[in-house]
mmCIF file of C-alpha atoms in Angstrom:
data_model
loop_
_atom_site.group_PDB
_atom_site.id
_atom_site.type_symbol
_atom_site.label_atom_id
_atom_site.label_comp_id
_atom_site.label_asym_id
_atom_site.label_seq_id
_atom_site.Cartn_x
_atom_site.Cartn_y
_atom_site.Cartn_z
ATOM 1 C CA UNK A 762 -7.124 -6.214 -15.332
ATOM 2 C CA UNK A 763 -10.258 -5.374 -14.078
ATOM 3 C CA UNK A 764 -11.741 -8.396 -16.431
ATOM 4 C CA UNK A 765 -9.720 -10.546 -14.542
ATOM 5 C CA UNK A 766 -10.049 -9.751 -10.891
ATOM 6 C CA UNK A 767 -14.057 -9.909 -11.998
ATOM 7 C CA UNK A 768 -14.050 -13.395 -13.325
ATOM 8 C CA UNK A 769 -11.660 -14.729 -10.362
ATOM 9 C CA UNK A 770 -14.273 -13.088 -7.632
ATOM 10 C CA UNK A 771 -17.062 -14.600 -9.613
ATOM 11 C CA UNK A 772 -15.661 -18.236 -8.009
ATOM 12 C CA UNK A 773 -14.944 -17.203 -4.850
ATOM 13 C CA UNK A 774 -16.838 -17.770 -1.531
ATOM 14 C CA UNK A 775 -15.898 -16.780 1.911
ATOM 15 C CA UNK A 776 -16.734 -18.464 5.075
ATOM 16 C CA UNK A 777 -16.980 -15.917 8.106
ATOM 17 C CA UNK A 778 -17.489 -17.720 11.450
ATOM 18 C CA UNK A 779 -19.521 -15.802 13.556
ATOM 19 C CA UNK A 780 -20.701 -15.807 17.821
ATOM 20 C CA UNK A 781 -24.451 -16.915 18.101
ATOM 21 C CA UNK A 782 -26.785 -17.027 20.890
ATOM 22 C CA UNK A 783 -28.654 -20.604 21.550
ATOM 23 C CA UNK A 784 -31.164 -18.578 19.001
ATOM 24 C CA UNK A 785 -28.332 -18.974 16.330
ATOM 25 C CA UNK A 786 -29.012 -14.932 15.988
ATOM 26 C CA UNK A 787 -25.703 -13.174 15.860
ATOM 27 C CA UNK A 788 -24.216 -11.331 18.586
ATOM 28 C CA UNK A 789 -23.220 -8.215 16.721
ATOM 29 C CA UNK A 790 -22.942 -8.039 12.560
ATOM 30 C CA UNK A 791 -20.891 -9.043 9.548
ATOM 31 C CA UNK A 792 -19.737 -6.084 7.934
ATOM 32 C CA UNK A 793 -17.350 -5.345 4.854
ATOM 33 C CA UNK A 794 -14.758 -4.964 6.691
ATOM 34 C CA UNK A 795 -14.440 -8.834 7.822
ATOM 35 C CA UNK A 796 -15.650 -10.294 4.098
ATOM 36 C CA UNK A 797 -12.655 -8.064 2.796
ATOM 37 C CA UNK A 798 -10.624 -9.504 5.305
ATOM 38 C CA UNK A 799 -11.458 -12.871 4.427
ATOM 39 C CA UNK A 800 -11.015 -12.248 0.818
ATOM 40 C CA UNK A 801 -7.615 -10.592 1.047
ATOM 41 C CA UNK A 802 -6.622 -14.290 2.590
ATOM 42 C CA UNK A 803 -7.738 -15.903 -0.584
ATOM 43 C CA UNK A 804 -5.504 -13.565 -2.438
ATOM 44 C CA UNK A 805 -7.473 -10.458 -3.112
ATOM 45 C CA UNK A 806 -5.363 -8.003 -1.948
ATOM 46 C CA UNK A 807 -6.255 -5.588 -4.593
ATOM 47 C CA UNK A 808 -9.894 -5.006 -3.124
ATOM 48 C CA UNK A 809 -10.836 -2.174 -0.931
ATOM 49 C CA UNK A 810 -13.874 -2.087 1.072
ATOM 50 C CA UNK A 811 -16.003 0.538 -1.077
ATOM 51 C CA UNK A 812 -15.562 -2.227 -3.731
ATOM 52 C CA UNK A 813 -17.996 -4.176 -1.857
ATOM 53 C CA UNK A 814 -21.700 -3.215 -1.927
ATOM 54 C CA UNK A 815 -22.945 -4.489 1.304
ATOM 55 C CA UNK A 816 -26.431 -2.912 1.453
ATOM 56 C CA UNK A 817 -26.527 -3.393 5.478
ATOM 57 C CA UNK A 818 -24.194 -5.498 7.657
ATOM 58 C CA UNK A 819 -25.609 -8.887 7.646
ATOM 59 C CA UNK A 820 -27.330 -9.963 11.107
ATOM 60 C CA UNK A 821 -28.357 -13.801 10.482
ATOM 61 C CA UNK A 822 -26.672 -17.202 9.570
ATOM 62 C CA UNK A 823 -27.092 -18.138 6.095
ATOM 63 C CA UNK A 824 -25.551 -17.566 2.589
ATOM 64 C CA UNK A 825 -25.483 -14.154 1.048
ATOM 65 C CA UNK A 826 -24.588 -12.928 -2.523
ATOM 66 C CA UNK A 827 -22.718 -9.882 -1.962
ATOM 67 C CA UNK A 828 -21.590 -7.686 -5.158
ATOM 68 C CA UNK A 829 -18.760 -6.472 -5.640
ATOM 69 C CA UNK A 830 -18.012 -3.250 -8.104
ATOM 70 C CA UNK A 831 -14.042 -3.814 -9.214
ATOM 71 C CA UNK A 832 -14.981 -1.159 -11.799
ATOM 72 C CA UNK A 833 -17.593 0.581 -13.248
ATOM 73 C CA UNK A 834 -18.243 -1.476 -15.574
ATOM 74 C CA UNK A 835 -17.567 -4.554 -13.978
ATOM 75 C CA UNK A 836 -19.085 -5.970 -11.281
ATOM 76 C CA UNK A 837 -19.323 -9.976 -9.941
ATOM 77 C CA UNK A 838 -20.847 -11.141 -6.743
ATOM 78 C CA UNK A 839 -19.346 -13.072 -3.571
ATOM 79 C CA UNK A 840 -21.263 -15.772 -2.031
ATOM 80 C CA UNK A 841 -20.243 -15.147 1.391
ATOM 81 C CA UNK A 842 -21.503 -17.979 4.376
ATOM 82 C CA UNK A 843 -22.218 -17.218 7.336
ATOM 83 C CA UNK A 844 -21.783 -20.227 10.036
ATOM 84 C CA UNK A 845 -21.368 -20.226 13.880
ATOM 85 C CA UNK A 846 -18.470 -19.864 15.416
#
């Protein structure tokens, strides 16, 4: 089960649109929360937010790989964009 979760994540990217100033810095942070969100739209609905390992929220446009553990002994990364809103 866990196998299979781990190779569908290992496809999937999330797009999180997020308010910039005219610096295209963030106002505020993306945090695990919203990228769970996002991928419980795709269909993940078996994730919980300790599953992903977010080191920090993120704090900048751009593309970020974020891991997730959907057991010990599996673990598969995200590529999660971050785009103004």
């Amino acid at each position: 089960e866990a196998k299979k979760l781990g190779a569908k994540l290992k496809d999937a990217s999330v797009t999180i649109r997020a308010k910039t100033s005219e610096a295209e810095s963030l106002y505020g942070s993306v945090n695990a929360a919203q990228i769970l969100a996002a991928l419980k739209e795709q269909g993940f609905a078996s994730l919980e937010e300790s599953m992903l390992q977010l080191e920090a929220p993120i704090k900048a446009l751009g593309t970020y790989d974020v891991p997730v553990k959907v057991h010990p002994d599996v673990t598969e990364t995200v590529k999660v964009w971050v785009v103004a809103e």
